[in-house]
GROMACS .gro file of C-alpha atoms in nm:
model
  366
    1UNK     CA    1   0.000   0.000   0.000
    2UNK     CA    2   0.118   0.355  -0.074
    3UNK     CA    3   0.168   0.590   0.216
    4UNK     CA    4   0.137   0.959   0.143
    5UNK     CA    5   0.330   1.191   0.371
    6UNK     CA    6   0.121   1.500   0.421
    7UNK     CA    7   0.245   1.846   0.513
    8UNK     CA    8  -0.055   2.017   0.669
    9UNK     CA    9  -0.069   2.387   0.742
   10UNK     CA   10  -0.213   2.529   1.063
   11UNK     CA   11  -0.468   2.807   1.053
   12UNK     CA   12  -0.242   3.032   1.257
   13UNK     CA   13   0.001   3.045   0.965
   14UNK     CA   14  -0.209   2.977   0.658
   15UNK     CA   15  -0.561   3.100   0.709
   16UNK     CA   16  -0.814   2.892   0.519
   17UNK     CA   17  -0.889   3.056   0.183
   18UNK     CA   18  -1.243   3.167   0.108
   19UNK     CA   19  -1.441   2.973  -0.150
   20UNK     CA   20  -1.528   3.095  -0.500
   21UNK     CA   21  -1.879   2.955  -0.462
   22UNK     CA   22  -2.106   3.238  -0.580
   23UNK     CA   23  -1.814   3.479  -0.630
   24UNK     CA   24  -1.705   3.411  -0.990
   25UNK     CA   25  -1.592   3.726  -1.174
   26UNK     CA   26  -1.636   3.927  -0.855
   27UNK     CA   27  -1.436   4.254  -0.890
   28UNK     CA   28  -1.093   4.256  -0.729
   29UNK     CA   29  -1.075   4.387  -0.374
   30UNK     CA   30  -0.755   4.404  -0.175
   31UNK     CA   31  -0.956   4.312   0.133
   32UNK     CA   32  -1.028   3.965  -0.007
   33UNK     CA   33  -0.801   3.683   0.100
   34UNK     CA   34  -0.827   3.515  -0.241
   35UNK     CA   35  -0.991   3.602  -0.572
   36UNK     CA   36  -1.229   3.459  -0.830
   37UNK     CA   37  -1.195   3.678  -1.139
   38UNK     CA   38  -1.011   3.599  -1.460
   39UNK     CA   39  -0.701   3.792  -1.351
   40UNK     CA   40  -0.640   3.575  -1.045
   41UNK     CA   41  -0.456   3.316  -1.255
   42UNK     CA   42  -0.211   3.578  -1.375
   43UNK     CA   43  -0.152   3.701  -1.021
   44UNK     CA   44  -0.157   3.350  -0.867
   45UNK     CA   45  -0.404   3.455  -0.599
   46UNK     CA   46  -0.712   3.248  -0.693
   47UNK     CA   47  -0.911   3.069  -0.426
   48UNK     CA   48  -0.835   2.699  -0.414
   49UNK     CA   49  -1.171   2.602  -0.561
   50UNK     CA   50  -1.160   2.861  -0.842
   51UNK     CA   51  -1.130   2.602  -1.118
   52UNK     CA   52  -1.417   2.396  -0.981
   53UNK     CA   53  -1.664   2.686  -0.954
   54UNK     CA   54  -1.557   2.946  -1.208
   55UNK     CA   55  -1.429   2.771  -1.516
   56UNK     CA   56  -1.669   2.630  -1.777
   57UNK     CA   57  -1.646   2.269  -1.881
   58UNK     CA   58  -1.366   2.214  -2.126
   59UNK     CA   59  -1.149   2.494  -1.988
   60UNK     CA   60  -0.865   2.248  -1.938
   61UNK     CA   61  -0.820   2.230  -2.313
   62UNK     CA   62  -0.829   2.604  -2.373
   63UNK     CA   63  -0.516   2.792  -2.469
   64UNK     CA   64  -0.425   2.956  -2.139
   65UNK     CA   65  -0.517   2.680  -1.895
   66UNK     CA   66  -0.238   2.476  -1.739
   67UNK     CA   67  -0.386   2.128  -1.757
   68UNK     CA   68  -0.258   1.826  -1.567
   69UNK     CA   69  -0.120   1.692  -1.895
   70UNK     CA   70   0.071   2.016  -1.950
   71UNK     CA   71   0.237   1.977  -1.610
   72UNK     CA   72   0.345   1.621  -1.687
   73UNK     CA   73   0.492   1.733  -2.020
   74UNK     CA   74   0.674   2.046  -1.903
   75UNK     CA   75   0.815   1.871  -1.594
   76UNK     CA   76   0.971   1.602  -1.815
   77UNK     CA   77   1.117   1.880  -2.030
   78UNK     CA   78   1.267   2.048  -1.724
   79UNK     CA   79   1.402   1.713  -1.602
   80UNK     CA   80   1.576   1.659  -1.936
   81UNK     CA   81   1.709   2.016  -1.936
   82UNK     CA   82   1.883   1.989  -1.598
   83UNK     CA   83   2.229   1.984  -1.752
   84UNK     CA   84   2.396   2.104  -1.430
   85UNK     CA   85   2.273   1.816  -1.215
   86UNK     CA   86   2.517   1.582  -1.044
   87UNK     CA   87   2.645   1.283  -1.238
   88UNK     CA   88   2.632   0.942  -1.067
   89UNK     CA   89   3.005   0.973  -0.988
   90UNK     CA   90   2.964   1.320  -0.829
   91UNK     CA   91   2.779   1.206  -0.516
   92UNK     CA   92   2.791   0.901  -0.290
   93UNK     CA   93   2.530   0.884  -0.016
   94UNK     CA   94   2.497   0.640   0.273
   95UNK     CA   95   2.126   0.629   0.373
   96UNK     CA   96   2.176   0.358   0.640
   97UNK     CA   97   1.865   0.313   0.857
   98UNK     CA   98   1.517   0.330   0.705
   99UNK     CA   99   1.263   0.446   0.964
  100UNK     CA  100   0.904   0.325   0.967
  101UNK     CA  101   0.624   0.588   0.978
  102UNK     CA  102   0.585   0.546   1.355
  103UNK     CA  103   0.958   0.594   1.414
  104UNK     CA  104   1.009   0.930   1.243
  105UNK     CA  105   0.924   1.122   1.560
  106UNK     CA  106   1.152   0.923   1.791
  107UNK     CA  107   1.443   1.165   1.759
  108UNK     CA  108   1.689   0.876   1.776
  109UNK     CA  109   2.008   0.868   1.572
  110UNK     CA  110   1.992   0.531   1.396
  111UNK     CA  111   2.271   0.612   1.149
  112UNK     CA  112   2.621   0.654   1.295
  113UNK     CA  113   2.772   0.768   0.965
  114UNK     CA  114   2.701   1.092   0.775
  115UNK     CA  115   2.450   1.082   0.490
  116UNK     CA  116   2.705   1.212   0.238
  117UNK     CA  117   3.013   0.994   0.187
  118UNK     CA  118   3.138   1.205  -0.102
  119UNK     CA  119   3.038   1.511  -0.304
  120UNK     CA  120   3.241   1.642  -0.596
  121UNK     CA  121   3.266   2.004  -0.488
  122UNK     CA  122   3.367   2.105  -0.839
  123UNK     CA  123   2.990   2.121  -0.891
  124UNK     CA  124   2.983   2.423  -0.664
  125UNK     CA  125   3.197   2.628  -0.902
  126UNK     CA  126   2.925   2.618  -1.168
  127UNK     CA  127   2.763   2.963  -1.191
  128UNK     CA  128   2.417   2.867  -1.067
  129UNK     CA  129   2.559   2.668  -0.774
  130UNK     CA  130   2.809   2.942  -0.680
  131UNK     CA  131   2.547   3.217  -0.689
  132UNK     CA  132   2.304   2.997  -0.493
  133UNK     CA  133   2.556   2.918  -0.218
  134UNK     CA  134   2.634   3.289  -0.174
  135UNK     CA  135   2.267   3.344  -0.088
  136UNK     CA  136   2.265   3.083   0.189
  137UNK     CA  137   2.457   3.292   0.443
  138UNK     CA  138   2.232   3.596   0.405
  139UNK     CA  139   1.970   3.493   0.658
  140UNK     CA  140   1.918   3.506   1.031
  141UNK     CA  141   1.822   3.159   1.148
  142UNK     CA  142   1.558   3.234   1.413
  143UNK     CA  143   1.227   3.389   1.308
  144UNK     CA  144   1.123   3.720   1.457
  145UNK     CA  145   1.451   3.901   1.391
  146UNK     CA  146   1.424   4.160   1.119
  147UNK     CA  147   1.641   4.079   0.817
  148UNK     CA  148   1.891   4.349   0.729
  149UNK     CA  149   1.910   4.319   0.351
  150UNK     CA  150   2.226   4.488   0.230
  151UNK     CA  151   2.298   4.623  -0.117
  152UNK     CA  152   2.542   4.335  -0.164
  153UNK     CA  153   2.272   4.080  -0.079
  154UNK     CA  154   2.034   4.240  -0.328
  155UNK     CA  155   2.308   4.211  -0.590
  156UNK     CA  156   2.349   3.844  -0.497
  157UNK     CA  157   1.976   3.788  -0.549
  158UNK     CA  158   1.994   3.956  -0.888
  159UNK     CA  159   2.302   3.756  -0.981
  160UNK     CA  160   2.137   3.425  -0.890
  161UNK     CA  161   1.833   3.513  -1.102
  162UNK     CA  162   2.059   3.622  -1.388
  163UNK     CA  163   2.254   3.296  -1.379
  164UNK     CA  164   1.951   3.066  -1.358
  165UNK     CA  165   1.783   3.251  -1.644
  166UNK     CA  166   2.082   3.167  -1.864
  167UNK     CA  167   2.001   2.797  -1.833
  168UNK     CA  168   1.799   2.599  -2.083
  169UNK     CA  169   1.581   2.477  -1.797
  170UNK     CA  170   1.461   2.822  -1.691
  171UNK     CA  171   1.428   2.936  -2.051
  172UNK     CA  172   1.196   2.640  -2.114
  173UNK     CA  173   0.994   2.728  -1.805
  174UNK     CA  174   0.957   3.090  -1.915
  175UNK     CA  175   0.859   2.983  -2.268
  176UNK     CA  176   0.589   2.758  -2.122
  177UNK     CA  177   0.450   3.029  -1.892
  178UNK     CA  178   0.469   3.287  -2.170
  179UNK     CA  179   0.271   3.058  -2.400
  180UNK     CA  180   0.014   3.020  -2.123
  181UNK     CA  181  -0.015   3.399  -2.101
  182UNK     CA  182   0.119   3.423  -1.747
  183UNK     CA  183   0.403   3.661  -1.839
  184UNK     CA  184   0.442   3.891  -2.136
  185UNK     CA  185   0.821   3.916  -2.121
  186UNK     CA  186   1.123   3.758  -1.959
  187UNK     CA  187   1.182   4.085  -1.776
  188UNK     CA  188   0.836   4.065  -1.618
  189UNK     CA  189   0.899   3.702  -1.523
  190UNK     CA  190   1.232   3.778  -1.353
  191UNK     CA  191   1.085   4.076  -1.165
  192UNK     CA  192   0.805   3.856  -1.038
  193UNK     CA  193   1.047   3.579  -0.938
  194UNK     CA  194   1.239   3.829  -0.727
  195UNK     CA  195   0.927   3.942  -0.540
  196UNK     CA  196   0.771   3.597  -0.514
  197UNK     CA  197   1.084   3.431  -0.375
  198UNK     CA  198   1.285   3.705  -0.203
  199UNK     CA  199   1.018   3.951  -0.087
  200UNK     CA  200   1.020   3.970   0.295
  201UNK     CA  201   0.719   3.909   0.517
  202UNK     CA  202   0.669   3.840   0.886
  203UNK     CA  203   0.661   3.491   1.038
  204UNK     CA  204   0.728   3.639   1.381
  205UNK     CA  205   0.612   3.943   1.572
  206UNK     CA  206   0.565   4.185   1.287
  207UNK     CA  207   0.930   4.195   1.185
  208UNK     CA  208   1.009   4.149   0.815
  209UNK     CA  209   1.200   3.835   0.896
  210UNK     CA  210   1.144   3.571   0.631
  211UNK     CA  211   1.105   3.490   0.264
  212UNK     CA  212   1.008   3.189   0.058
  213UNK     CA  213   1.365   3.138  -0.059
  214UNK     CA  214   1.497   3.143   0.294
  215UNK     CA  215   1.237   2.903   0.429
  216UNK     CA  216   1.266   2.642   0.155
  217UNK     CA  217   1.633   2.650   0.066
  218UNK     CA  218   1.809   2.782   0.375
  219UNK     CA  219   1.586   2.684   0.665
  220UNK     CA  220   1.609   2.795   1.023
  221UNK     CA  221   1.621   2.643   1.370
  222UNK     CA  222   1.180   2.739   1.598
  223UNK     CA  223   1.259   2.804   1.966
  224UNK     CA  224   1.032   2.759   2.263
  225UNK     CA  225   0.684   2.609   2.269
  226UNK     CA  226   0.581   2.255   2.192
  227UNK     CA  227   0.506   2.039   1.896
  228UNK     CA  228   0.677   1.990   1.569
  229UNK     CA  229   0.787   2.155   1.258
  230UNK     CA  230   0.770   1.983   0.929
  231UNK     CA  231   0.552   1.698   1.051
  232UNK     CA  232   0.507   1.546   0.706
  233UNK     CA  233   0.395   1.214   0.837
  234UNK     CA  234   0.125   0.972   0.735
  235UNK     CA  235  -0.209   1.102   0.852
  236UNK     CA  236  -0.088   1.459   0.896
  237UNK     CA  237   0.024   1.630   1.215
  238UNK     CA  238   0.102   1.430   1.525
  239UNK     CA  239  -0.148   1.483   1.808
  240UNK     CA  240  -0.105   1.817   1.978
  241UNK     CA  241   0.163   1.937   1.740
  242UNK     CA  242   0.184   2.275   1.575
  243UNK     CA  243   0.348   2.315   1.241
  244UNK     CA  244   0.602   2.590   1.207
  245UNK     CA  245   0.684   2.670   0.856
  246UNK     CA  246   1.019   2.808   0.803
  247UNK     CA  247   1.340   2.796   0.965
  248UNK     CA  248   1.355   2.725   1.339
  249UNK     CA  249   1.042   2.771   1.547
  250UNK     CA  250   0.896   2.590   1.847
  251UNK     CA  251   1.222   2.401   1.902
  252UNK     CA  252   1.225   2.218   1.570
  253UNK     CA  253   1.343   2.274   1.215
  254UNK     CA  254   1.103   2.363   0.938
  255UNK     CA  255   1.174   2.442   0.580
  256UNK     CA  256   1.528   2.340   0.489
  257UNK     CA  257   1.462   2.116   0.188
  258UNK     CA  258   1.787   2.164  -0.003
  259UNK     CA  259   2.060   1.902  -0.046
  260UNK     CA  260   2.346   2.147  -0.095
  261UNK     CA  261   2.265   2.330   0.227
  262UNK     CA  262   2.239   1.995   0.409
  263UNK     CA  263   2.572   1.871   0.274
  264UNK     CA  264   2.757   2.192   0.367
  265UNK     CA  265   2.619   2.192   0.722
  266UNK     CA  266   2.678   1.818   0.769
  267UNK     CA  267   3.038   1.867   0.659
  268UNK     CA  268   3.074   2.132   0.931
  269UNK     CA  269   2.927   1.898   1.193
  270UNK     CA  270   2.622   2.119   1.244
  271UNK     CA  271   2.369   1.876   1.092
  272UNK     CA  272   2.343   1.518   1.219
  273UNK     CA  273   2.166   1.269   0.992
  274UNK     CA  274   1.943   1.022   1.185
  275UNK     CA  275   1.754   0.809   0.929
  276UNK     CA  276   1.542   0.815   0.615
  277UNK     CA  277   1.184   0.707   0.565
  278UNK     CA  278   1.165   0.722   0.184
  279UNK     CA  279   1.411   0.670  -0.100
  280UNK     CA  280   1.281   0.763  -0.444
  281UNK     CA  281   1.269   0.527  -0.741
  282UNK     CA  282   1.532   0.709  -0.944
  283UNK     CA  283   1.862   0.529  -1.007
  284UNK     CA  284   2.036   0.853  -1.097
  285UNK     CA  285   2.014   1.220  -0.996
  286UNK     CA  286   1.800   1.400  -0.909
  287UNK     CA  287   1.678   1.151  -0.652
  288UNK     CA  288   1.439   1.215  -0.362
  289UNK     CA  289   1.484   1.130   0.006
  290UNK     CA  290   1.259   1.175   0.306
  291UNK     CA  291   1.495   1.212   0.602
  292UNK     CA  292   1.520   1.274   0.974
  293UNK     CA  293   1.800   1.485   1.120
  294UNK     CA  294   1.897   1.736   1.385
  295UNK     CA  295   2.038   2.077   1.308
  296UNK     CA  296   2.242   2.229   1.589
  297UNK     CA  297   2.016   2.049   1.838
  298UNK     CA  298   1.685   2.119   1.661
  299UNK     CA  299   1.497   1.825   1.510
  300UNK     CA  300   1.338   1.772   1.168
  301UNK     CA  301   1.092   1.484   1.168
  302UNK     CA  302   1.052   1.440   0.793
  303UNK     CA  303   1.238   1.662   0.550
  304UNK     CA  304   1.178   1.575   0.188
  305UNK     CA  305   1.455   1.680  -0.048
  306UNK     CA  306   1.582   1.638  -0.401
  307UNK     CA  307   1.935   1.498  -0.401
  308UNK     CA  308   2.185   1.592  -0.671
  309UNK     CA  309   1.974   1.833  -0.873
  310UNK     CA  310   2.093   2.177  -0.976
  311UNK     CA  311   1.964   2.484  -0.790
  312UNK     CA  312   1.771   2.591  -1.101
  313UNK     CA  313   1.590   2.255  -1.114
  314UNK     CA  314   1.437   2.294  -0.767
  315UNK     CA  315   1.379   2.666  -0.815
  316UNK     CA  316   1.207   2.604  -1.150
  317UNK     CA  317   0.987   2.314  -1.038
  318UNK     CA  318   0.868   2.494  -0.726
  319UNK     CA  319   0.798   2.809  -0.928
  320UNK     CA  320   0.601   2.609  -1.185
  321UNK     CA  321   0.388   2.446  -0.918
  322UNK     CA  322   0.332   2.767  -0.724
  323UNK     CA  323   0.205   2.940  -1.037
  324UNK     CA  324   0.006   2.646  -1.173
  325UNK     CA  325  -0.132   2.485  -0.857
  326UNK     CA  326  -0.091   2.719  -0.556
  327UNK     CA  327  -0.211   2.556  -0.238
  328UNK     CA  328  -0.271   2.221  -0.406
  329UNK     CA  329  -0.076   1.909  -0.495
  330UNK     CA  330   0.103   1.959  -0.827
  331UNK     CA  331   0.147   1.629  -1.009
  332UNK     CA  332   0.461   1.598  -1.221
  333UNK     CA  333   0.659   1.337  -1.414
  334UNK     CA  334   1.038   1.306  -1.384
  335UNK     CA  335   1.215   1.046  -1.594
  336UNK     CA  336   0.893   0.852  -1.627
  337UNK     CA  337   0.820   0.845  -1.253
  338UNK     CA  338   0.538   1.034  -1.083
  339UNK     CA  339   0.616   1.295  -0.822
  340UNK     CA  340   0.400   1.560  -0.654
  341UNK     CA  341   0.496   1.896  -0.507
  342UNK     CA  342   0.291   2.092  -0.256
  343UNK     CA  343   0.315   2.469  -0.235
  344UNK     CA  344   0.148   2.726  -0.014
  345UNK     CA  345   0.109   3.099  -0.058
  346UNK     CA  346   0.167   3.339   0.229
  347UNK     CA  347  -0.178   3.476   0.304
  348UNK     CA  348  -0.105   3.757   0.550
  349UNK     CA  349   0.057   4.001   0.309
  350UNK     CA  350   0.083   4.057  -0.064
  351UNK     CA  351   0.284   4.250  -0.321
  352UNK     CA  352   0.187   4.426  -0.642
  353UNK     CA  353  -0.180   4.399  -0.731
  354UNK     CA  354  -0.261   4.139  -0.467
  355UNK     CA  355   0.006   3.888  -0.569
  356UNK     CA  356   0.106   3.627  -0.314
  357UNK     CA  357   0.454   3.544  -0.185
  358UNK     CA  358   0.555   3.181  -0.186
  359UNK     CA  359   0.549   3.052   0.172
  360UNK     CA  360   0.666   2.695   0.131
  361UNK     CA  361   0.719   2.421  -0.126
  362UNK     CA  362   0.827   2.063  -0.081
  363UNK     CA  363   0.807   1.718  -0.237
  364UNK     CA  364   0.516   1.504  -0.122
  365UNK     CA  365   0.692   1.173  -0.069
  366UNK     CA  366   0.484   0.872  -0.180
   0.00000   0.00000   0.00000
């Protein structure tokens, strides 16, 4: 039987979106939490049930719709275009102990050896890797501390976007979204990527302390309180737990889904790998692992991560799913295997004409 690891969002972080029932083509109002007019697709701020209530039968075959079949096709194209991914000889991992679903919360180190036996660090000199790694040290780890974004850090954001947009993978993604009438130019696309991913919002006490990029790729360690972060376990949250999305809150790690970040911190002795609960079907890279680990004393119960992909691959897939299926499971195909990604929009603040920041994105491990 297949076990689906769910990543459920609490109402104190992601307030439940309103329905589009009876609201189709309602004029835009900034007071609304989500929207039901034709422009909401362009601004990725539709209510979750927009397609069910507001699109006529047959919309999935119309020119601008992103149908399920489109997602399967474009994701295979992006998979094939990941020319910067690790080769089989570039990485050697040692997964060791496989935890059962009822063991992921035990916080026991079942694997005495590190996860990564070897990584060819020549990968990190490639432009997209190098510009990505420079971004990783730009963030405070604990939520609630205002980020001081320097001019140099803004240049690093721009440089990362410039480098990823040089790749065939991101050019294919833009061409797809342009064809679907989501963006009129590459310049508009890049400007939106910068806001969507790097725009700051508050996960703490009103301080502009977090961004989608930081949460997903860098992570943080949640202090105080009870319950868990990142409880992607069968059946949802463990009893009495609260999910903290991003970084370190409530004493556990949330976010932190990137293999490069994990490798660099494990090498420094800051991350301790405990076990894995899922190993994807791929016999090459990118692969997918669901893993348990501690980061500087903070625990991650299930962290799903691509292993061995390029930064642009993760960045592109998460962007695709956030635009095409915000707040829903986004079903993709990679090398002939099915994989789903879940994204959530940040609902407490917006940019532009009601556009939503990306709050989190992660692989739903089967």
